[in-house]
């Protein structure tokens, strides 16, 4: 992949492009959904729709809630890389975001991470939280699911609740209305404390 | 993965579900777009939006047009498996379709396949065909692209035009409004001539 050179920049304008896309598509509920690709344990690609839960504070990391019992958690444990494909149906913009994924679940010991997981739990609606009480995903339906799961609003995250923290390393942006495409690639700063993003304009 | 047993069936109702989803979402241009995940040459997942070009005649194979110069063609040459994630924003249905991908391009020798490629070429609009004349995708923009690419409507497929034939092996269907999920898994019939699909109802 060709990057940088004279077009190198020290800012990350992909966040500005994404913020603008989110705003111009905000009237569409599905504008906060994207497709997350991972690699299955058998080596094959896997792909599913997930919900954008915002950015981690003071970083470019993307937050995704999921059920620890789903295949994707096993897949990410096995190979912690993913690619998000986020297509905005109103503005015809696509963000392909490639990066590394960290899993925060009930087995995590880092207290700051556990606090982040707790914040994500309480930031989701009670209805969303109730989903984590449902029968094991992808197992055969043994009985009609009862619809009266109960959860006290003050109860903390249940064991099946898992937070994915997606750390972007490359963003491939295309705008099909304006017919432009930008590649953003991150590298660590010389003191390793921050990411430096390089931008290149490429052919769509 | 658990399949079959008493719920086994010899029909492929996922095609009926997909036809119904396409019909109920037909007023949305983006309902014919889905995300195709593959595995990059470096092992990482890759994911992008592509356009559904229909089914191959007398089969369940899904047709996708692409530019031979894109990364996905190299990726599929290297590892010929993909997963489609097709989310219908109006009906809240998701189809995850896992399968093997065959590439038909200008280097293909099989005459029947080349004819299929030619049919796909002429089935797309002249505007779509013009895209295959544009500068090499993902290379740095060297000059402002000229907008006057010309192509005679009777001209056959250009070298960069490539047809992907996606052969589904498993379909994971979820309907978020009805809160139901079905897994469809194919196996060859005893004489290997056709696919037999098994259906299982699983927890969402």
Short mmCIF file of C-alpha atoms in Angstrom, two decimals:
data_model
loop_
_atom_site.label_atom_id
_atom_site.label_comp_id
_atom_site.label_asym_id
_atom_site.label_seq_id
_atom_site.Cartn_x
_atom_site.Cartn_y
_atom_site.Cartn_z
CA UNK A 1 0.00 0.00 0.00
CA UNK A 2 1.31 3.42 -0.94
CA UNK A 3 1.06 6.09 1.74
CA UNK A 4 2.26 9.47 2.74
CA UNK A 5 4.99 11.32 1.00
CA UNK A 6 4.18 14.89 0.25
CA UNK A 7 0.53 14.38 1.14
CA UNK A 8 1.38 13.40 4.75
CA UNK A 9 -0.57 15.26 7.41
CA UNK A 10 -0.46 15.20 11.17
CA UNK A 11 -4.22 15.43 11.73
CA UNK A 12 -6.93 12.80 11.44
CA UNK A 13 -9.55 14.35 9.20
CA UNK A 14 -11.35 11.00 8.88
CA UNK A 15 -12.97 11.73 12.22
CA UNK A 16 -14.30 15.00 10.81
CA UNK A 17 -15.61 13.20 7.71
CA UNK A 18 -17.27 10.58 9.89
CA UNK A 19 -18.85 13.20 12.15
CA UNK A 20 -20.27 14.96 9.08
CA UNK A 21 -21.63 11.67 7.68
CA UNK A 22 -23.26 10.82 11.00
CA UNK A 23 -24.87 14.23 11.12
CA UNK A 24 -26.17 14.22 7.54
CA UNK A 25 -27.59 10.69 8.00
CA UNK A 26 -28.80 11.17 11.58
CA UNK A 27 -32.49 10.96 10.64
CA UNK A 28 -31.93 7.33 9.61
CA UNK A 29 -31.89 4.91 12.53
CA UNK A 30 -29.69 2.50 10.58
CA UNK A 31 -26.95 5.13 10.10
CA UNK A 32 -25.44 3.95 13.41
CA UNK A 33 -25.20 0.35 12.13
CA UNK A 34 -22.15 -1.02 10.37
CA UNK A 35 -20.79 -4.39 9.28
CA UNK A 36 -17.90 -5.88 11.23
CA UNK A 37 -15.78 -8.50 9.46
CA UNK A 38 -13.55 -10.88 11.40
CA UNK A 39 -11.79 -14.15 10.62
CA UNK A 40 -13.43 -17.35 11.86
CA UNK A 41 -11.52 -19.99 13.76
CA UNK A 42 -11.60 -22.12 10.58
CA UNK A 43 -9.97 -19.27 8.63
CA UNK A 44 -13.04 -18.15 6.71
CA UNK A 45 -14.28 -14.57 6.79
CA UNK A 46 -17.26 -13.72 9.01
CA UNK A 47 -19.43 -10.62 8.75
CA UNK A 48 -22.35 -9.19 10.71
CA UNK A 49 -24.18 -5.97 11.49
CA UNK A 50 -23.39 -4.28 14.82
CA UNK A 51 -24.25 -0.95 16.42
CA UNK A 52 -21.87 1.99 16.84
CA UNK A 53 -21.74 2.90 20.54
CA UNK A 54 -19.52 5.97 20.19
CA UNK A 55 -15.83 6.60 20.65
CA UNK A 56 -13.79 5.85 23.73
CA UNK A 57 -12.96 9.10 25.52
CA UNK A 58 -9.79 10.86 24.29
CA UNK A 59 -9.12 8.30 21.58
CA UNK A 60 -10.18 7.14 18.13
CA UNK A 61 -11.30 3.78 19.51
CA UNK A 62 -14.76 2.64 18.45
CA UNK A 63 -17.02 0.97 21.03
CA UNK A 64 -19.26 -2.00 20.20
CA UNK A 65 -21.43 -3.95 22.64
CA UNK A 66 -21.88 -7.64 22.08
CA UNK A 67 -22.85 -10.90 23.73
CA UNK A 68 -19.87 -12.85 24.99
CA UNK A 69 -21.54 -16.07 23.83
CA UNK A 70 -21.54 -15.08 20.14
CA UNK A 71 -19.06 -16.51 17.65
CA UNK A 72 -17.44 -13.15 17.07
CA UNK A 73 -15.98 -13.08 20.58
CA UNK A 74 -14.35 -16.47 20.07
CA UNK A 75 -13.11 -15.31 16.67
CA UNK A 76 -11.60 -12.10 18.04
CA UNK A 77 -9.99 -14.00 20.91
CA UNK A 78 -8.41 -16.21 18.28
CA UNK A 79 -7.40 -13.41 15.88
CA UNK A 80 -7.91 -9.86 17.18
CA UNK A 81 -8.30 -7.97 13.89
CA UNK A 82 -11.37 -6.68 12.12
CA UNK A 83 -12.59 -4.49 9.32
CA UNK A 84 -15.62 -2.27 9.71
CA UNK A 85 -17.57 -1.39 6.58
CA UNK A 86 -19.82 1.57 7.28
CA UNK A 87 -21.95 2.65 4.36
CA UNK A 88 -24.11 5.76 4.68
CA UNK A 89 -27.15 5.23 2.50
CA UNK A 90 -28.18 8.89 2.26
CA UNK A 91 -24.83 10.53 1.53
CA UNK A 92 -23.30 7.61 -0.42
CA UNK A 93 -20.17 7.56 1.72
CA UNK A 94 -18.28 4.45 2.77
CA UNK A 95 -15.74 4.10 5.57
CA UNK A 96 -13.68 0.92 5.66
CA UNK A 97 -11.91 0.89 9.00
CA UNK A 98 -9.25 -1.74 9.65
CA UNK A 99 -7.85 -2.28 13.10
CA UNK A 100 -7.21 -4.32 16.18
CA UNK A 101 -9.95 -5.30 18.60
CA UNK A 102 -9.70 -5.57 22.38
CA UNK A 103 -12.28 -7.60 24.30
CA UNK A 104 -13.45 -6.43 27.71
CA UNK A 105 -15.63 -8.98 29.46
CA UNK A 106 -16.31 -10.44 32.89
CA UNK A 107 -12.92 -12.18 32.89
CA UNK A 108 -10.99 -8.92 32.39
CA UNK A 109 -8.88 -7.91 35.41
CA UNK A 110 -7.86 -4.37 34.44
CA UNK A 111 -9.98 -2.09 36.63
CA UNK A 112 -10.04 0.84 34.19
CA UNK A 113 -11.30 -1.50 31.45
CA UNK A 114 -13.93 -2.97 33.73
CA UNK A 115 -15.12 0.53 34.53
CA UNK A 116 -15.38 1.25 30.80
CA UNK A 117 -17.48 -1.89 30.38
CA UNK A 118 -19.74 -0.82 33.22
CA UNK A 119 -20.20 2.63 31.66
CA UNK A 120 -21.17 1.04 28.33
CA UNK A 121 -23.66 -1.21 30.13
CA UNK A 122 -25.41 1.67 31.84
CA UNK A 123 -25.26 3.79 28.67
CA UNK A 124 -27.45 1.26 26.85
CA UNK A 125 -31.20 1.11 27.22
CA UNK A 126 -32.83 -1.33 29.62
CA UNK A 127 -34.27 -3.12 26.59
CA UNK A 128 -30.79 -3.58 25.16
CA UNK A 129 -29.55 -4.92 28.49
CA UNK A 130 -32.38 -7.45 28.65
CA UNK A 131 -31.04 -9.09 25.46
CA UNK A 132 -28.10 -10.41 27.44
CA UNK A 133 -30.43 -12.54 29.56
CA UNK A 134 -31.80 -14.42 26.58
CA UNK A 135 -30.98 -18.02 25.68
CA UNK A 136 -27.55 -18.87 24.26
CA UNK A 137 -27.32 -17.38 20.74
CA UNK A 138 -27.19 -19.80 17.81
CA UNK A 139 -28.17 -22.85 19.85
CA UNK A 140 -31.30 -24.71 18.76
CA UNK A 141 -34.54 -23.24 20.07
CA UNK A 142 -35.66 -25.63 22.79
CA UNK A 143 -38.77 -23.82 23.88
CA UNK A 144 -40.64 -20.65 23.06
CA UNK A 145 -38.62 -17.91 24.76
CA UNK A 146 -40.47 -16.39 27.65
CA UNK A 147 -40.81 -12.65 27.20
CA UNK A 148 -40.72 -11.59 30.82
CA UNK A 149 -37.01 -11.21 31.50
CA UNK A 150 -36.57 -8.83 34.38
CA UNK A 151 -33.60 -6.69 35.26
CA UNK A 152 -33.27 -4.04 37.93
CA UNK A 153 -32.06 -0.80 36.25
CA UNK A 154 -29.35 -0.49 38.90
CA UNK A 155 -27.94 -3.98 38.26
CA UNK A 156 -24.43 -3.91 36.79
CA UNK A 157 -23.26 -5.78 33.66
CA UNK A 158 -24.25 -9.44 33.47
CA UNK A 159 -21.63 -12.05 32.57
CA UNK A 160 -22.70 -12.29 28.94
CA UNK A 161 -22.22 -8.55 28.36
CA UNK A 162 -19.01 -7.83 26.48
CA UNK A 163 -17.48 -4.60 25.22
CA UNK A 164 -15.35 -4.54 22.07
CA UNK A 165 -12.85 -1.71 21.72
CA UNK A 166 -11.85 -1.29 18.07
CA UNK A 167 -8.56 0.55 17.52
CA UNK A 168 -8.45 1.91 13.92
CA UNK A 169 -5.16 1.60 12.03
CA UNK A 170 -6.34 2.40 8.52
CA UNK A 171 -9.41 4.13 7.11
CA UNK A 172 -10.39 3.88 3.45
CA UNK A 173 -12.97 6.57 2.70
CA UNK A 174 -14.93 6.90 -0.51
CA UNK A 175 -17.61 9.42 -1.42
CA UNK A 176 -19.63 8.14 -4.37
CA UNK A 177 -21.41 11.45 -4.98
CA UNK A 178 -18.22 13.48 -5.20
CA UNK A 179 -16.22 10.56 -6.62
CA UNK A 180 -13.29 11.01 -4.23
CA UNK A 181 -11.37 8.51 -2.14
CA UNK A 182 -8.90 9.04 0.69
CA UNK A 183 -6.67 6.54 2.47
CA UNK A 184 -5.79 7.36 6.08
CA UNK A 185 -3.03 5.36 7.72
CA UNK A 186 -1.90 5.65 11.32
CA UNK A 187 1.56 5.27 12.76
CA UNK A 188 2.80 5.84 16.25
CA UNK A 189 4.44 9.15 17.12
CA UNK A 190 8.16 9.02 17.88
CA UNK A 191 7.46 8.88 21.62
CA UNK A 192 4.79 6.15 21.00
CA UNK A 193 2.24 8.15 22.98
CA UNK A 194 -0.14 9.04 20.15
CA UNK A 195 -1.19 7.97 16.68
CA UNK A 196 -0.14 10.09 13.73
CA UNK A 197 -2.41 9.84 10.70
CA UNK A 198 -1.25 10.18 7.14
CA UNK A 199 -3.63 11.01 4.33
CA UNK A 200 -3.42 10.19 0.66
CA UNK A 201 -5.87 10.93 -2.12
CA UNK A 202 -6.27 7.85 -4.31
CA UNK A 203 -8.34 6.80 -7.30
CA UNK A 204 -11.86 5.60 -6.37
CA UNK B 1 -22.23 -25.87 14.44
CA UNK B 2 -25.38 -27.86 15.13
CA UNK B 3 -27.55 -28.63 12.13
CA UNK B 4 -30.36 -30.73 10.96
CA UNK B 5 -31.85 -33.57 12.90
CA UNK B 6 -35.60 -33.54 12.99
CA UNK B 7 -35.75 -30.04 11.53
CA UNK B 8 -33.99 -31.08 8.32
CA UNK B 9 -35.72 -30.06 5.11
CA UNK B 10 -35.00 -30.66 1.45
CA UNK B 11 -35.98 -27.19 0.23
CA UNK B 12 -34.12 -23.87 0.37
CA UNK B 13 -36.59 -21.46 1.93
CA UNK B 14 -33.83 -18.86 2.38
CA UNK B 15 -34.33 -17.93 -1.26
CA UNK B 16 -38.01 -17.29 -0.53
CA UNK B 17 -37.10 -15.18 2.53
CA UNK B 18 -34.58 -13.21 0.46
CA UNK B 19 -37.07 -12.65 -2.36
CA UNK B 20 -39.60 -11.32 0.16
CA UNK B 21 -36.99 -9.02 1.74
CA UNK B 22 -35.97 -7.68 -1.67
CA UNK B 23 -39.60 -7.01 -2.50
CA UNK B 24 -40.49 -5.28 0.77
CA UNK B 25 -37.36 -3.09 0.55
CA UNK B 26 -37.48 -2.53 -3.22
CA UNK B 27 -38.28 1.19 -2.90
CA UNK B 28 -34.84 1.69 -1.31
CA UNK B 29 -32.01 1.87 -3.85
CA UNK B 30 -29.54 0.62 -1.25
CA UNK B 31 -31.51 -2.60 -0.67
CA UNK B 32 -29.49 -4.19 -3.47
CA UNK B 33 -26.20 -3.35 -1.74
CA UNK B 34 -24.49 -5.70 0.69
CA UNK B 35 -21.14 -6.02 2.42
CA UNK B 36 -18.71 -8.67 1.21
CA UNK B 37 -16.02 -9.84 3.63
CA UNK B 38 -12.90 -11.62 2.44
CA UNK B 39 -9.50 -12.39 3.92
CA UNK B 40 -6.59 -10.18 2.86
CA UNK B 41 -3.30 -11.61 1.66
CA UNK B 42 -1.82 -10.58 5.04
CA UNK B 43 -4.52 -12.60 6.84
CA UNK B 44 -6.61 -9.68 8.06
CA UNK B 45 -10.31 -9.41 7.29
CA UNK B 46 -11.42 -7.05 4.51
CA UNK B 47 -14.92 -5.70 4.00
CA UNK B 48 -16.63 -3.50 1.39
CA UNK B 49 -20.01 -2.67 -0.10
CA UNK B 50 -20.89 -4.29 -3.43
CA UNK B 51 -24.01 -4.51 -5.58
CA UNK B 52 -26.22 -7.57 -5.99
CA UNK B 53 -26.45 -8.43 -9.69
CA UNK B 54 -28.94 -11.27 -9.38
CA UNK B 55 -28.63 -15.03 -9.30
CA UNK B 56 -26.94 -17.21 -11.86
CA UNK B 57 -29.56 -19.05 -13.89
CA UNK B 58 -30.74 -22.36 -12.40
CA UNK B 59 -28.60 -22.01 -9.29
CA UNK B 60 -28.29 -20.25 -5.94
CA UNK B 61 -25.09 -18.52 -7.04
CA UNK B 62 -24.96 -14.77 -6.44
CA UNK B 63 -23.44 -12.53 -9.12
CA UNK B 64 -21.23 -9.53 -8.31
CA UNK B 65 -19.44 -7.28 -10.80
CA UNK B 66 -16.09 -5.85 -9.84
CA UNK B 67 -12.92 -4.32 -11.19
CA UNK B 68 -10.16 -6.87 -11.65
CA UNK B 69 -7.65 -4.30 -10.37
CA UNK B 70 -9.22 -4.07 -6.89
CA UNK B 71 -7.69 -5.76 -3.87
CA UNK B 72 -10.65 -8.08 -3.46
CA UNK B 73 -9.81 -9.97 -6.66
CA UNK B 74 -6.27 -10.61 -5.44
CA UNK B 75 -7.67 -11.65 -2.06
CA UNK B 76 -10.17 -14.07 -3.57
CA UNK B 77 -7.51 -15.52 -5.85
CA UNK B 78 -5.47 -16.14 -2.72
CA UNK B 79 -8.33 -17.48 -0.59
CA UNK B 80 -11.63 -18.07 -2.39
CA UNK B 81 -14.10 -17.71 0.49
CA UNK B 82 -16.32 -14.86 1.54
CA UNK B 83 -19.18 -13.87 3.79
CA UNK B 84 -21.92 -11.56 2.58
CA UNK B 85 -23.73 -9.51 5.21
CA UNK B 86 -26.97 -8.19 3.77
CA UNK B 87 -28.97 -6.03 6.11
CA UNK B 88 -32.39 -4.77 5.04
CA UNK B 89 -32.94 -1.43 6.72
CA UNK B 90 -36.73 -1.33 6.30
CA UNK B 91 -37.66 -4.86 7.37
CA UNK B 92 -34.83 -5.35 9.91
CA UNK B 93 -33.73 -8.62 8.35
CA UNK B 94 -30.13 -9.78 8.04
CA UNK B 95 -28.75 -12.49 5.78
CA UNK B 96 -25.22 -13.69 6.47
CA UNK B 97 -24.23 -15.83 3.50
CA UNK B 98 -21.00 -17.80 3.66
CA UNK B 99 -19.57 -19.46 0.60
CA UNK B 100 -16.95 -19.98 -2.04
CA UNK B 101 -16.23 -17.42 -4.75
CA UNK B 102 -15.27 -18.10 -8.34
CA UNK B 103 -13.59 -15.37 -10.40
CA UNK B 104 -14.40 -14.98 -14.08
CA UNK B 105 -12.15 -12.49 -15.82
CA UNK B 106 -10.33 -11.92 -19.08
CA UNK B 107 -7.89 -14.74 -18.29
CA UNK B 108 -10.67 -17.35 -17.90
CA UNK B 109 -10.65 -20.01 -20.61
CA UNK B 110 -13.98 -21.74 -19.97
CA UNK B 111 -16.27 -20.57 -22.78
CA UNK B 112 -19.51 -20.91 -20.79
CA UNK B 113 -18.02 -18.77 -18.03
CA UNK B 114 -16.82 -16.17 -20.49
CA UNK B 115 -20.30 -16.01 -21.94
CA UNK B 116 -21.69 -15.45 -18.44
CA UNK B 117 -19.21 -12.59 -17.97
CA UNK B 118 -20.28 -11.06 -21.25
CA UNK B 119 -23.94 -11.29 -20.27
CA UNK B 120 -23.22 -9.52 -16.99
CA UNK B 121 -21.32 -6.82 -18.86
CA UNK B 122 -24.20 -6.08 -21.21
CA UNK B 123 -26.73 -6.33 -18.36
CA UNK B 124 -25.11 -3.36 -16.62
CA UNK B 125 -25.74 0.22 -17.60
CA UNK B 126 -23.37 2.07 -19.90
CA UNK B 127 -22.47 4.31 -16.94
CA UNK B 128 -21.49 1.28 -14.88
CA UNK B 129 -19.36 -0.02 -17.75
CA UNK B 130 -17.55 3.31 -18.05
CA UNK B 131 -16.22 2.86 -14.50
CA UNK B 132 -13.94 0.10 -15.75
CA UNK B 133 -12.08 2.59 -17.94
CA UNK B 134 -11.07 4.79 -15.03
CA UNK B 135 -7.58 5.00 -13.51
CA UNK B 136 -6.25 2.11 -11.44
CA UNK B 137 -8.22 1.98 -8.16
CA UNK B 138 -6.36 2.85 -4.94
CA UNK B 139 -3.31 4.28 -6.71
CA UNK B 140 -2.42 7.89 -5.93
CA UNK B 141 -4.34 10.46 -7.93
CA UNK B 142 -1.86 11.77 -10.45
CA UNK B 143 -4.12 14.15 -12.28
CA UNK B 144 -7.73 15.24 -12.25
CA UNK B 145 -9.59 12.38 -13.94
CA UNK B 146 -10.99 13.41 -17.27
CA UNK B 147 -14.75 12.92 -17.40
CA UNK B 148 -15.11 12.07 -21.07
CA UNK B 149 -14.52 8.33 -21.13
CA UNK B 150 -16.22 6.93 -24.20
CA UNK B 151 -17.45 3.42 -24.82
CA UNK B 152 -19.45 2.09 -27.71
CA UNK B 153 -22.57 0.35 -26.31
CA UNK B 154 -21.81 -2.70 -28.48
CA UNK B 155 -18.25 -3.09 -27.15
CA UNK B 156 -17.78 -6.28 -25.12
CA UNK B 157 -16.23 -6.52 -21.63
CA UNK B 158 -12.98 -4.63 -21.14
CA UNK B 159 -10.05 -6.37 -19.47
CA UNK B 160 -10.67 -4.81 -16.06
CA UNK B 161 -14.25 -6.14 -15.91
CA UNK B 162 -14.53 -9.13 -13.63
CA UNK B 163 -17.50 -11.24 -12.57
CA UNK B 164 -17.60 -12.89 -9.13
CA UNK B 165 -19.81 -15.96 -8.73
CA UNK B 166 -20.59 -16.54 -5.06
CA UNK B 167 -21.71 -20.09 -4.22
CA UNK B 168 -23.60 -20.05 -0.87
CA UNK B 169 -22.89 -22.88 1.57
CA UNK B 170 -24.50 -21.49 4.71
CA UNK B 171 -27.09 -18.79 5.34
CA UNK B 172 -27.69 -17.30 8.78
CA UNK B 173 -30.98 -15.39 8.72
CA UNK B 174 -32.28 -13.17 11.49
CA UNK B 175 -35.45 -11.11 11.60
CA UNK B 176 -35.19 -8.47 14.32
CA UNK B 177 -38.87 -7.50 14.17
CA UNK B 178 -40.12 -11.05 14.65
CA UNK B 179 -37.10 -12.05 16.75
CA UNK B 180 -36.47 -15.28 14.86
CA UNK B 181 -33.30 -16.77 13.47
CA UNK B 182 -32.77 -19.65 11.05
CA UNK B 183 -29.57 -21.40 10.02
CA UNK B 184 -29.54 -22.92 6.55
CA UNK B 185 -26.72 -25.30 5.67
CA UNK B 186 -26.13 -26.92 2.29
CA UNK B 187 -24.75 -30.32 1.52
CA UNK B 188 -24.43 -32.15 -1.75
CA UNK B 189 -27.08 -34.64 -2.75
CA UNK B 190 -25.98 -38.27 -2.84
CA UNK B 191 -25.34 -38.05 -6.60
CA UNK B 192 -23.46 -34.72 -6.09
CA UNK B 193 -25.62 -33.04 -8.70
CA UNK B 194 -27.51 -30.61 -6.48
CA UNK B 195 -27.31 -28.88 -3.13
CA UNK B 196 -29.59 -30.03 -0.35
CA UNK B 197 -30.39 -27.39 2.26
CA UNK B 198 -31.04 -28.11 5.90
CA UNK B 199 -32.85 -25.66 8.12
CA UNK B 200 -32.62 -25.19 11.86
CA UNK B 201 -34.37 -22.65 14.06
CA UNK B 202 -31.88 -21.21 16.54
CA UNK B 203 -31.82 -18.58 19.26
CA UNK B 204 -31.31 -15.01 17.93
#
